[in-house]
Tab-separated table of C-alpha atoms in Angstrom:
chain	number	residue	atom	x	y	z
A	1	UNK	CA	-31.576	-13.086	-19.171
A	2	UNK	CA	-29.914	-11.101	-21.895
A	3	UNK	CA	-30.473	-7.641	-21.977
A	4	UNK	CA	-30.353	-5.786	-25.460
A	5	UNK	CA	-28.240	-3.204	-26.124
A	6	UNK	CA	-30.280	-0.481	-25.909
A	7	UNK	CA	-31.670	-2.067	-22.361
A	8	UNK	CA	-28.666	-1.985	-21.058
A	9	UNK	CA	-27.991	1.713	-21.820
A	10	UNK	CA	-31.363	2.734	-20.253
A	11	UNK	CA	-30.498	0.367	-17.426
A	12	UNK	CA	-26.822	2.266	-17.086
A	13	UNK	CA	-28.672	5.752	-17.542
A	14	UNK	CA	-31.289	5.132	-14.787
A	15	UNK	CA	-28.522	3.510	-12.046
A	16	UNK	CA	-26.206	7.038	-13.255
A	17	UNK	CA	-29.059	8.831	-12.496
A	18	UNK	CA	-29.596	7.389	-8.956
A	19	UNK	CA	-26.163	7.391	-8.282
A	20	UNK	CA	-26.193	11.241	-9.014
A	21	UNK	CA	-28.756	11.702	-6.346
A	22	UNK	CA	-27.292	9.342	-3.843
A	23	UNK	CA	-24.230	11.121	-4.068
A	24	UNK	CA	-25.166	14.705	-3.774
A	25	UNK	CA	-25.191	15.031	-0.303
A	26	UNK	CA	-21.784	13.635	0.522
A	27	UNK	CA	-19.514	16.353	1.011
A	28	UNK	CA	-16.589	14.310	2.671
A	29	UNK	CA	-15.453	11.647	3.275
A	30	UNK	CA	-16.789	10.638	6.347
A	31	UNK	CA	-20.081	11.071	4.601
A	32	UNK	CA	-19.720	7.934	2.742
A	33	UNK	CA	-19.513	6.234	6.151
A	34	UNK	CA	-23.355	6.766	7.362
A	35	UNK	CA	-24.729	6.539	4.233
A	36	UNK	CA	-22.683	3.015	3.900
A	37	UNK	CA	-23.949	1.963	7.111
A	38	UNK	CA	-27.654	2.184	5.877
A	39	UNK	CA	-26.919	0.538	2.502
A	40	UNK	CA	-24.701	-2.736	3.773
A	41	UNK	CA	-26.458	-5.688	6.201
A	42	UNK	CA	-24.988	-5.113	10.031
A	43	UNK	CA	-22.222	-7.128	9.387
A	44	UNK	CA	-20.727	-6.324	6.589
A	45	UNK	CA	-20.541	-2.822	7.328
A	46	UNK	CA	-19.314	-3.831	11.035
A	47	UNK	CA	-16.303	-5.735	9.150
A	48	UNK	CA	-15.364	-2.692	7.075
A	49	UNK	CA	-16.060	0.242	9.961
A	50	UNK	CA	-14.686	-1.720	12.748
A	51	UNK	CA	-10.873	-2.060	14.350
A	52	UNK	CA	-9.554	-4.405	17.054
A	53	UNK	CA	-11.316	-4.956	20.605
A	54	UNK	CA	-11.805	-1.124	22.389
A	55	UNK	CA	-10.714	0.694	18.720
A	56	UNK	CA	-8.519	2.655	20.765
A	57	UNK	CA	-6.071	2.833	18.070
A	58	UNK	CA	-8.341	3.317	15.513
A	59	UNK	CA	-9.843	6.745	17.286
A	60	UNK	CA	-5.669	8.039	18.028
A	61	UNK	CA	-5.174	7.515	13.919
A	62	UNK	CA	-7.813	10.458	13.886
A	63	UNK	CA	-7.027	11.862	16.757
A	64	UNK	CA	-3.331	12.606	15.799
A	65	UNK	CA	-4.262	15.057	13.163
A	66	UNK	CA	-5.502	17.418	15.899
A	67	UNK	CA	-1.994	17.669	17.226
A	68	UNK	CA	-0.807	19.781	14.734
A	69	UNK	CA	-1.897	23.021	13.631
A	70	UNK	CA	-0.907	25.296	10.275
A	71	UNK	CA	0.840	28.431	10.141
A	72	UNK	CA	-0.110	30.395	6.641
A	73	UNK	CA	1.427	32.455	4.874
A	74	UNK	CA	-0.049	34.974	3.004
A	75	UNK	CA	-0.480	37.295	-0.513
A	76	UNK	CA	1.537	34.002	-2.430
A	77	UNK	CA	0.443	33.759	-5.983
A	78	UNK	CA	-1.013	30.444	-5.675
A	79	UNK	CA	-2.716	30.682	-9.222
A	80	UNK	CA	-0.868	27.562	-10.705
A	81	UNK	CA	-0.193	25.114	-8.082
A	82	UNK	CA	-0.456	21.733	-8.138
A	83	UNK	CA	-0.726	18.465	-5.906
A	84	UNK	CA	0.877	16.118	-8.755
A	85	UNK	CA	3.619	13.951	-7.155
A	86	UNK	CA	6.372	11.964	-8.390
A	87	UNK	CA	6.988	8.684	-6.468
A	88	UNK	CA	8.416	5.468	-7.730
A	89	UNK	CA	9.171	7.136	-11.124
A	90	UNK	CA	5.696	8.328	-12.015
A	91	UNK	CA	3.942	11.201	-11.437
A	92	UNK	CA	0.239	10.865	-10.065
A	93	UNK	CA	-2.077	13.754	-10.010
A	94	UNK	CA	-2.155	13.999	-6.141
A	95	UNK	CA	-0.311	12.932	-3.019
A	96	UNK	CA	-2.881	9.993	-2.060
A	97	UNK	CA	-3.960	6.436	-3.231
A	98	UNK	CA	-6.135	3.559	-2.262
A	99	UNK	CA	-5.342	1.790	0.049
A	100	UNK	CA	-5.655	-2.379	0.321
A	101	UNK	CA	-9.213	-3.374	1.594
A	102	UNK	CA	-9.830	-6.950	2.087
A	103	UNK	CA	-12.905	-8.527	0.141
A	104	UNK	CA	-14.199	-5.309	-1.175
A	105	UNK	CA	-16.109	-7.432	-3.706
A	106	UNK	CA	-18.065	-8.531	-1.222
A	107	UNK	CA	-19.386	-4.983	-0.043
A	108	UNK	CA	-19.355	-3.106	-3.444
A	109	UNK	CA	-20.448	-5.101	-6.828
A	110	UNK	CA	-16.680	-6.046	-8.292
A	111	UNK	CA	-15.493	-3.775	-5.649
A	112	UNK	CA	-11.812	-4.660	-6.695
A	113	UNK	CA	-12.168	-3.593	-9.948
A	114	UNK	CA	-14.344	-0.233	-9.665
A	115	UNK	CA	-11.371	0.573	-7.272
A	116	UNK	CA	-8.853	0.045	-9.269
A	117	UNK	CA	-10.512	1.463	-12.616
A	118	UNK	CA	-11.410	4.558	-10.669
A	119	UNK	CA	-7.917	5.413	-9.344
A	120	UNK	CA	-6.465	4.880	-12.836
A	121	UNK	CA	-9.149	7.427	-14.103
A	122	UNK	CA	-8.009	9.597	-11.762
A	123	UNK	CA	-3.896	8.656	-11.992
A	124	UNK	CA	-3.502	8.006	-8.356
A	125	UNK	CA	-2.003	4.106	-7.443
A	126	UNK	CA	-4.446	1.631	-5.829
A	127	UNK	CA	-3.266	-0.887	-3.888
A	128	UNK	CA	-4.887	-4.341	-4.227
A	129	UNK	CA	-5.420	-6.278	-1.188
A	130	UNK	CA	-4.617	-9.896	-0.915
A	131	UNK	CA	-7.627	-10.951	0.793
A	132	UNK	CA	-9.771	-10.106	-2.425
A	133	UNK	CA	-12.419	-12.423	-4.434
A	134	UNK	CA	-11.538	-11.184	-7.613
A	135	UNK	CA	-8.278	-12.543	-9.297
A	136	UNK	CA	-5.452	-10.404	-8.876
A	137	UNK	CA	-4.908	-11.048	-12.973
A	138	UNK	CA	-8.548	-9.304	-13.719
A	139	UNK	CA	-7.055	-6.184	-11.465
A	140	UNK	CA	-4.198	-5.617	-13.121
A	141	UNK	CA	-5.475	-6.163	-16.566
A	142	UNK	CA	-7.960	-3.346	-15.453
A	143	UNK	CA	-5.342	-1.177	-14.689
A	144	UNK	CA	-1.705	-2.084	-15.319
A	145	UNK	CA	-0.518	0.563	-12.570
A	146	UNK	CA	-2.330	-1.499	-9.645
A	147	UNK	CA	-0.151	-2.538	-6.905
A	148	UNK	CA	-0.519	-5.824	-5.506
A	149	UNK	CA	-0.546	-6.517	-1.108
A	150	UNK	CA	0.722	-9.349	-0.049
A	151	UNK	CA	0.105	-11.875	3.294
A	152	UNK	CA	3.179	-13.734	3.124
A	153	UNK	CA	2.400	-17.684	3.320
A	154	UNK	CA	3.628	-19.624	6.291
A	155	UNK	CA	5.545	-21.735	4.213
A	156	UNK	CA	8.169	-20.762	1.968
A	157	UNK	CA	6.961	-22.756	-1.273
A	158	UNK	CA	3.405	-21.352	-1.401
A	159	UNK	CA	5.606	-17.803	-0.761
A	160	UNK	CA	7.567	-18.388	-3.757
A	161	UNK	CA	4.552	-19.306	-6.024
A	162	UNK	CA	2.061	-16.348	-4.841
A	163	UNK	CA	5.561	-14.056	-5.412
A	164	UNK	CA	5.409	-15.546	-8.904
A	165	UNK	CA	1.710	-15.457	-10.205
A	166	UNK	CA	2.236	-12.161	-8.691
A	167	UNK	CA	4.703	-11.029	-11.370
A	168	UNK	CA	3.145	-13.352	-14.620
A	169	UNK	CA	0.236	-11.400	-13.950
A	170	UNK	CA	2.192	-8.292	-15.200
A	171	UNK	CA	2.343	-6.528	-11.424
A	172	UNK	CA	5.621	-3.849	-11.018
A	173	UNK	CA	5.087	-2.866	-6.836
A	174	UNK	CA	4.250	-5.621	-4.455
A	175	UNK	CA	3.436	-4.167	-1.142
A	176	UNK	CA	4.404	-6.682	1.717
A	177	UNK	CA	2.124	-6.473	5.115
A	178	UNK	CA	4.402	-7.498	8.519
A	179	UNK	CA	2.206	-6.483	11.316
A	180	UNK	CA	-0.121	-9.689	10.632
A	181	UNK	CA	1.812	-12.485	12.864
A	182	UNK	CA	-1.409	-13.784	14.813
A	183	UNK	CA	-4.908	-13.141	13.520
A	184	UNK	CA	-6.460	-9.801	15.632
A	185	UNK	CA	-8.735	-9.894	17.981
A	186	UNK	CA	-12.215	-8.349	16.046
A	187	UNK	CA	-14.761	-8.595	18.457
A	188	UNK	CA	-16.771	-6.027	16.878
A	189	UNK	CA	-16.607	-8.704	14.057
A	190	UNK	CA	-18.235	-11.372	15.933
A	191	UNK	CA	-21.030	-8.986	17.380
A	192	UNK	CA	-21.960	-7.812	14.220
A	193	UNK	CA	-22.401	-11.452	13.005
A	194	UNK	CA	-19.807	-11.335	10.393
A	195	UNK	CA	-17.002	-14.512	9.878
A	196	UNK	CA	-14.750	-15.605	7.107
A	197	UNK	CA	-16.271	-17.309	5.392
A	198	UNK	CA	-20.047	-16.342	6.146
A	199	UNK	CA	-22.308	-18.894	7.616
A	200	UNK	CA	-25.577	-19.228	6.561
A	201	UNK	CA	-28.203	-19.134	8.747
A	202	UNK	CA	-31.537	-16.711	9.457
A	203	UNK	CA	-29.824	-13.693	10.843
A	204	UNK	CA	-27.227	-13.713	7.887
A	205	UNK	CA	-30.816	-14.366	5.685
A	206	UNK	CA	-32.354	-11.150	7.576
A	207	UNK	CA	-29.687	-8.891	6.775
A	208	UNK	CA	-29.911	-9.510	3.311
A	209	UNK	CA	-33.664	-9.159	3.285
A	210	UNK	CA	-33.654	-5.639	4.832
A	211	UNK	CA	-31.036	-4.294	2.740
A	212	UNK	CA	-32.717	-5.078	-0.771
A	213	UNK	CA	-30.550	-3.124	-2.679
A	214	UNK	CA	-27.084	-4.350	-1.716
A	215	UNK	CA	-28.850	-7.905	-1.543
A	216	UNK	CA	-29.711	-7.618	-5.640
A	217	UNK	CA	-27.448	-5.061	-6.965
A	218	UNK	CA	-24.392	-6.400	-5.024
A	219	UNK	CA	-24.513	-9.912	-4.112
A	220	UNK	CA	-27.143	-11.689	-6.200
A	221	UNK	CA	-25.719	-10.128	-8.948
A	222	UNK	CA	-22.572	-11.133	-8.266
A	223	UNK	CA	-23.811	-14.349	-7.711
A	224	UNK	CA	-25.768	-14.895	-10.940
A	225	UNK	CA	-23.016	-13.663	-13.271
A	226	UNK	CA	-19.605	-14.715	-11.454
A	227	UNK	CA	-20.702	-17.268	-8.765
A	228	UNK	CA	-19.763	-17.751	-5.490
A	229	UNK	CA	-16.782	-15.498	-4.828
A	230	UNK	CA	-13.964	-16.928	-3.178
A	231	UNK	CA	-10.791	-15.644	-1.613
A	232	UNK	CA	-8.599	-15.738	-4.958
A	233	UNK	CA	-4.864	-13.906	-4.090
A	234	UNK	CA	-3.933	-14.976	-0.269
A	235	UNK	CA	-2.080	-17.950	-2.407
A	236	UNK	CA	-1.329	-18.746	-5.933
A	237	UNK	CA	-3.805	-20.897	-5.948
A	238	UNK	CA	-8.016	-20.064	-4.768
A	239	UNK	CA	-9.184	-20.625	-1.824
A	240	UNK	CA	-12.222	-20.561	0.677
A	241	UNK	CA	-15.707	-19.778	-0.586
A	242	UNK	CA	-16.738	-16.059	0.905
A	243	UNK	CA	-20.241	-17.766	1.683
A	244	UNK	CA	-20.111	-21.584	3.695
A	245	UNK	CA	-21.724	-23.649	6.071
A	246	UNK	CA	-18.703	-26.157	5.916
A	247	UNK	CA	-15.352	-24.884	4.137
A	248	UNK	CA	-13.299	-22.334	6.988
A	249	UNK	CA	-10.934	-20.220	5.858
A	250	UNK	CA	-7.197	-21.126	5.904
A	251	UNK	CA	-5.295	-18.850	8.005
A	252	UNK	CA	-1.591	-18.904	7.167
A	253	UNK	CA	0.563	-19.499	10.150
A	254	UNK	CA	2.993	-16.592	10.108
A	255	UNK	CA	4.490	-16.589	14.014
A	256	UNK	CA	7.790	-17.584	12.254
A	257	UNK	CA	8.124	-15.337	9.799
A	258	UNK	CA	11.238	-13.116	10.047
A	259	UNK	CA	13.323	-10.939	7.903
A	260	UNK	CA	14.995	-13.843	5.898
A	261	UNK	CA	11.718	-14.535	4.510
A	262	UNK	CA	11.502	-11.126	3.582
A	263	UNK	CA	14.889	-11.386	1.904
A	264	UNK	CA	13.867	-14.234	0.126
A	265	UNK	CA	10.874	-11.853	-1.432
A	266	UNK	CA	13.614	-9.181	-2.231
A	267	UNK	CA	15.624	-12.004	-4.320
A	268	UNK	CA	12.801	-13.095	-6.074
A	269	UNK	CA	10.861	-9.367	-6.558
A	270	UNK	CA	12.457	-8.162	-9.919
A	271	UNK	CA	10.384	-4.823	-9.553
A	272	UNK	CA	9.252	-2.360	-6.615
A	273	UNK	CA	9.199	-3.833	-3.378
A	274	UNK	CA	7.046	-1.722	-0.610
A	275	UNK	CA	7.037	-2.674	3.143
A	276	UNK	CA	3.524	-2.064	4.754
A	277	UNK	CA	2.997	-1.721	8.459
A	278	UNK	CA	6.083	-0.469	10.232
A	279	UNK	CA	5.589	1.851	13.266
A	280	UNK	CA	9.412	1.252	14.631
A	281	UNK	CA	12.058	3.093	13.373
A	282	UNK	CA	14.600	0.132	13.872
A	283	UNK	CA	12.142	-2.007	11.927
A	284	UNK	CA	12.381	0.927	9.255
A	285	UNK	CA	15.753	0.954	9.106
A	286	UNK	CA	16.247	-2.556	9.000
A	287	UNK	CA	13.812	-3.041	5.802
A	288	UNK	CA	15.699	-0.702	3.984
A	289	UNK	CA	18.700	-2.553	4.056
A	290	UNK	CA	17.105	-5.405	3.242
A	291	UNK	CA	16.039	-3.961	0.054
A	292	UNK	CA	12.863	-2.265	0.529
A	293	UNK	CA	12.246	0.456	-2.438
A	294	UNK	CA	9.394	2.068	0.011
A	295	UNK	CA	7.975	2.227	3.439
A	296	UNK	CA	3.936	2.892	4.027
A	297	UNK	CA	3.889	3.582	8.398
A	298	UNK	CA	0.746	2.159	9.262
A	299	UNK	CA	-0.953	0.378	12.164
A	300	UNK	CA	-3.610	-1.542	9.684
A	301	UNK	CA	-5.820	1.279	10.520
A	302	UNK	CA	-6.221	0.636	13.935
A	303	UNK	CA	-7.438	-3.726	12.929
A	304	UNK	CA	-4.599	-5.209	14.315
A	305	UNK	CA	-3.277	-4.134	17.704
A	306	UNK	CA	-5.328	-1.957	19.797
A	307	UNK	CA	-3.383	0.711	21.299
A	308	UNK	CA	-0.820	0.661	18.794
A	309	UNK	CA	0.623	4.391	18.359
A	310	UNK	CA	-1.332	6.297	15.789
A	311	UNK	CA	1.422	6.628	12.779
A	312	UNK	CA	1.268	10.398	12.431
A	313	UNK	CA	3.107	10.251	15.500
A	314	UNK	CA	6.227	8.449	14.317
A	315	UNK	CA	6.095	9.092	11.101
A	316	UNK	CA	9.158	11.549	11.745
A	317	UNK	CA	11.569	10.129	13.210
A	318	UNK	CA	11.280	7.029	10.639
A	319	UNK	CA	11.370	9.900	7.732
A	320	UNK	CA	14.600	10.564	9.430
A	321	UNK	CA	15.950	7.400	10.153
A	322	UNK	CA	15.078	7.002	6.363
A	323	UNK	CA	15.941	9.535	4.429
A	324	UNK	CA	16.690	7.533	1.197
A	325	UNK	CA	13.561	5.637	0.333
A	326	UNK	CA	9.753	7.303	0.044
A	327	UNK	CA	8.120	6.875	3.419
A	328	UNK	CA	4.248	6.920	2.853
A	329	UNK	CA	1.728	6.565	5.943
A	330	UNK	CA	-2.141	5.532	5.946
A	331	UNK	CA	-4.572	5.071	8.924
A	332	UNK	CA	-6.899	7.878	9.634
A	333	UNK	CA	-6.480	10.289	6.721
A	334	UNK	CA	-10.235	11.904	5.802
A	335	UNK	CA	-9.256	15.303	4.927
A	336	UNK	CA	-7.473	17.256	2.522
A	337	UNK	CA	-6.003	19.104	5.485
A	338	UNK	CA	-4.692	15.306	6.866
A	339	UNK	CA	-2.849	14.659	3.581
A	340	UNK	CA	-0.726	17.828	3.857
A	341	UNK	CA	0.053	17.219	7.603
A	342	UNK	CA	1.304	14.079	6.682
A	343	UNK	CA	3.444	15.517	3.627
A	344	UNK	CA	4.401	18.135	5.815
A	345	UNK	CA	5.738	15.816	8.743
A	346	UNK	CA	7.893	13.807	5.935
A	347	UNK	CA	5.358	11.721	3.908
A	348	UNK	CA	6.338	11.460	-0.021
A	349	UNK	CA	2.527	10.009	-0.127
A	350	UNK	CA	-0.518	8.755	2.209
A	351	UNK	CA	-3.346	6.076	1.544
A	352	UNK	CA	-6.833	5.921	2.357
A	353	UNK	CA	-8.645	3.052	2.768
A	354	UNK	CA	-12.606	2.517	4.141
A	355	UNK	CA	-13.989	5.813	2.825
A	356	UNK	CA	-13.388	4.663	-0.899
A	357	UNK	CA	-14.728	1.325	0.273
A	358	UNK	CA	-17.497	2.940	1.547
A	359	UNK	CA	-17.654	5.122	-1.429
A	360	UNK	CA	-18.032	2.050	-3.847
A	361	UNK	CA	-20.698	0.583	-1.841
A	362	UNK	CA	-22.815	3.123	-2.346
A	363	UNK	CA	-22.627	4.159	-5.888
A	364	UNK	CA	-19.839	2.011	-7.878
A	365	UNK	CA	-17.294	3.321	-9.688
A	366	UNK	CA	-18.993	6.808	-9.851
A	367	UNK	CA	-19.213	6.907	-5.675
A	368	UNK	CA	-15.324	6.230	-5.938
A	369	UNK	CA	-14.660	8.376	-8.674
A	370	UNK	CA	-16.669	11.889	-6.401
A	371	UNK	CA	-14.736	10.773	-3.198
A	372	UNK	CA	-11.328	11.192	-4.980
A	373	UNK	CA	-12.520	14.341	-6.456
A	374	UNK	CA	-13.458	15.472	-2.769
A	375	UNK	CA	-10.653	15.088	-1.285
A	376	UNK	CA	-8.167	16.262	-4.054
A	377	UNK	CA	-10.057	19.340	-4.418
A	378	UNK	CA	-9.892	19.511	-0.890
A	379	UNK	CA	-5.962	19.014	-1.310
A	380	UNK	CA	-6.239	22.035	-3.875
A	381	UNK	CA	-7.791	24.046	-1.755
A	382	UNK	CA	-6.017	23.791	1.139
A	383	UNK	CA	-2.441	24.621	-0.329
A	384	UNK	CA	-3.926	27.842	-1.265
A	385	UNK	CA	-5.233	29.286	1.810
A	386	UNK	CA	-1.936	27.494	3.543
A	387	UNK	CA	-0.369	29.185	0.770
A	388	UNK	CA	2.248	26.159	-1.093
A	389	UNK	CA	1.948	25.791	-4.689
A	390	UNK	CA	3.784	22.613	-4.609
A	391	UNK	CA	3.714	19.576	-2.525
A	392	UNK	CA	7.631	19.824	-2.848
A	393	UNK	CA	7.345	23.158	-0.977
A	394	UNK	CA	5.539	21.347	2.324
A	395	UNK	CA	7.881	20.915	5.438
A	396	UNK	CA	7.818	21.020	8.882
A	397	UNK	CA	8.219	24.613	9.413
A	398	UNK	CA	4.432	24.867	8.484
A	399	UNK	CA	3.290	23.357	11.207
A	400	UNK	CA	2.921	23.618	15.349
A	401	UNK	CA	2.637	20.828	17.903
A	402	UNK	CA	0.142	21.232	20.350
A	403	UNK	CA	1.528	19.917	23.969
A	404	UNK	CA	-0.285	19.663	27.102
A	405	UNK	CA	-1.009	23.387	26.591
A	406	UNK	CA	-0.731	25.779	23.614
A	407	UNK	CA	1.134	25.230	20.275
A	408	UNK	CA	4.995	24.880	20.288
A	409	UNK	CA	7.643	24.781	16.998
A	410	UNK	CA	8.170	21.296	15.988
């Protein structure tokens, strides 16, 4: 049915409304988390929350943080600083972005989109993931900035056309993932009841049922005015159904890819080319002479393999072995004080990932748009009582490693 004009702005001022309340009592970021977990069915929010088998590596990404402390300094007018950072040629207003989150349409009404319409309201990038179910040409229509992640293909024909539709659709940075040769081991994924794509079946029917408002304002609705999603960006061309009893999901076979297929990429990427996913400082060096413009250090936030070293933790020695292309890190950042460890240990930027998926789940756009403003404001604050006005002035000397026992100089 139709709604009038005037229906529909009562209909937007009542769901602003609730999402006011809702979002209240979130102060940070991890906030999002437990109030997502009581909005989503069990296993959507287990595919979103959870890592690889023990989440070892997902609790180190966190953990790192701890291993550094700050050492402030003092009566520094820090009336006029600012967090706005220059990287690729622009200048955002703060050191983070969003990063890639697969099927966020699925947890968050057009989850794709609210993401990538909040970050341009906010000028920070947004990195689209290519295991969405909207069309990476709706995204960057939305917002021209986006930046598109890519699973390469296995073969190199479907690599060359996704490359392509990629750069028709009017993308500048493509963000390539490497640490995805094999398909991780989720268990939490398979406990939780969740599968690409979802099977129907009474438990799936159950979680909907007791999670009414996700069930109408997320998926029905998606259903009734978009129809069944589908994974739309792994190739050029669509693929699996998000919802089927019959149709599996085709995993690309990427054991053989090597670093000729990512030359191939370079040769046909006319614009920024980002490598995601590199924890080796070999692997580091060798992407930048094979023409990466950017390196993000990640370990997929902990969903690929467990016990992988938390990224903090050699994220200087590849700043080093690196010292002519941005180096940017994600996996575990939740606070403002996070983002200037990271900066401070050699990061031109950092990503965060779940908590704006979280964020959209809960209240849209508007849950997106207050977990930005938490955390820059935390940002803000932060580089005043740690007393920086710029991002620029952030280095190493700011901080102390704590070993076995005590702090030391870094």
């Amino acid at each position: 049915m139709q709604l009038s004009p005037a229906m529909e702005v009562k209909q937007r001022s009542r769901q602003t409304a609730a999402n006011t309340r809702r979002l209240k009592p979130l102060l940070r970021l991890d906030d999002f988390e437990a109030a997502a977990e009581k909005h989503l069915p069990r296993p959507i929010f287990g595919y979103v929350a959870g890592a690889a088998e023990d989440n070892l590596s997902l609790a180190w990404n966190r953990e790192a943080f701890n291993d550094y402390a700050f050492v402030t300094r003092t009566l520094v007018d820090i009336s006029q600083r600012s967090q706005a950072t220059e990287l690729f040629g622009q200048t955002f207003n703060s050191p983070f972005g969003i990063a890639p989150m697969g099927i966020s349409a699925l947890y968050a009404y057009r989850g794709d989109l609210i993401l990538t319409q909040a970050a341009a309201q906010a000028n920070i990038p947004m990195i689209m993931s290519g295991s969405s179910l909207i069309p990476l040409e709706d995204v960057v229509k939305a917002n021209p900035q986006a930046w598109f992640q890519a699973y390469l293909p296995g073969d190199e024909p479907n690599i060359i056309a996704l490359v392509q539709r990629a750069q028709t659709a009017g993308f500048t940075t493509l963000v390539i993932t490497v640490d995805t040769p094999v398909q991780a081991n989720r268990e939490n994924n398979l406990r939780a009841g969740f599968s690409t794509p979802l099977r129907p079946g009474l438990r799936l029917a159950w979680d909907g049922i007791t999670h009414p408002r996700w069930l109408f304002g997320t998926f029905f609705k998606t259903l009734l005015k978009h129809g069944m999603p589908h994974f739309e960006n792994n190739y050029a061309h669509r693929s699996a159904p998000i919802v089927s009893s019959t149709v599996g999901r085709t995993f690309a076979n990427r054991g053989h890819l090597n670093w000729a297929h990512l030359q191939l990429v370079r040769s046909l990427w006319p614009g920024t080319l980002v490598i995601k996913g590199i924890l080796h400082k070999d692997d580091a060096i060798k992407a930048c002479a094979y023409g990466a413009d950017g390196i993000i250090v990640s370990n997929h936030g902990g969903r690929q393999l467990d016990g992988a070293v938390a990224p903090l933790h050699v994220l200087p020695g590849i700043v080093q072995a690196c010292p002519n292309v941005p180096v940017m890190l994600d996996s575990g950042v939740r606070r403002g004080t996070d983002v200037l460890k990271a900066l401070a240990l050699g990061a031109r930027f950092v990503f965060v990932g779940r908590p704006f998926g979280f964020a959209g789940a809960v209240a849209g756009q508007e849950g997106i748009a207050h977990a930005i403003d938490l955390l820059a404001n935390e940002v803000s604050r932060d580089m005043a009582m740690l007393g920086v006005c710029s991002v620029a002035e952030l280095g190493p000397a700011q901080l102390l490693r704590k070993p076995q026992s005590g702090f030391e100089p870094l």
